[in-house]
Amino acid sequence: MNHNPKMIPEIMAKAKEQAAKAAKEMAKLPVSL
């Protein structure tokens, strides 16, 4: 994978966004691990 270095912050931001979304979804689940 050779990403344009300028794209990296954008990719990181997207990944963080996805992680936050996933965390919210997990929080909705009745079972806390």
CSV table of N, CA and C in Angstrom, one decimal, residues 10-27:
chain,number,residue,atom,x,y,z
A,10,GLU,N,-6.3,12.3,6.6
A,10,GLU,CA,-7.7,12.0,6.2
A,10,GLU,C,-8.1,10.6,6.5
A,11,ILE,N,-7.2,9.7,6.2
A,11,ILE,CA,-7.4,8.2,6.4
A,11,ILE,C,-7.5,8.0,7.9
A,12,MET,N,-6.6,8.6,8.7
A,12,MET,CA,-6.6,8.5,10.2
A,12,MET,C,-7.9,9.0,10.7
A,13,ALA,N,-8.4,10.1,10.2
A,13,ALA,CA,-9.6,10.7,10.7
A,13,ALA,C,-10.8,9.8,10.4
A,14,LYS,N,-10.8,9.2,9.2
A,14,LYS,CA,-11.9,8.3,8.8
A,14,LYS,C,-11.9,7.1,9.7
A,15,ALA,N,-10.7,6.6,10.0
A,15,ALA,CA,-10.6,5.4,10.8
A,15,ALA,C,-11.1,5.7,12.3
A,16,LYS,N,-10.7,6.9,12.7
A,16,LYS,CA,-11.1,7.3,14.1
A,16,LYS,C,-12.7,7.4,14.1
A,17,GLU,N,-13.2,8.0,13.0
A,17,GLU,CA,-14.7,8.1,12.9
A,17,GLU,C,-15.3,6.8,13.0
A,18,GLN,N,-14.8,5.8,12.2
A,18,GLN,CA,-15.3,4.5,12.2
A,18,GLN,C,-15.2,3.8,13.5
A,19,ALA,N,-14.1,4.0,14.2
A,19,ALA,CA,-13.9,3.4,15.5
A,19,ALA,C,-14.9,4.0,16.5
A,20,ALA,N,-15.2,5.3,16.4
A,20,ALA,CA,-16.1,6.0,17.3
A,20,ALA,C,-17.5,5.4,17.1
A,21,LYS,N,-17.9,5.2,15.8
A,21,LYS,CA,-19.2,4.7,15.4
A,21,LYS,C,-19.3,3.3,16.0
A,22,ALA,N,-18.3,2.5,15.8
A,22,ALA,CA,-18.3,1.1,16.3
A,22,ALA,C,-18.5,1.1,17.8
A,23,ALA,N,-17.8,2.0,18.5
A,23,ALA,CA,-17.8,2.0,20.0
A,23,ALA,C,-19.3,2.4,20.4
A,24,LYS,N,-19.9,3.3,19.7
A,24,LYS,CA,-21.3,3.7,20.0
A,24,LYS,C,-22.2,2.5,19.8
A,25,GLU,N,-22.0,1.7,18.7
A,25,GLU,CA,-22.8,0.6,18.4
A,25,GLU,C,-22.6,-0.5,19.6
A,26,MET,N,-21.4,-0.6,20.0
A,26,MET,CA,-21.1,-1.6,21.0
A,26,MET,C,-21.8,-1.2,22.3
A,27,ALA,N,-21.8,0.1,22.6
A,27,ALA,CA,-22.3,0.6,23.8
A,27,ALA,C,-23.8,0.3,23.9
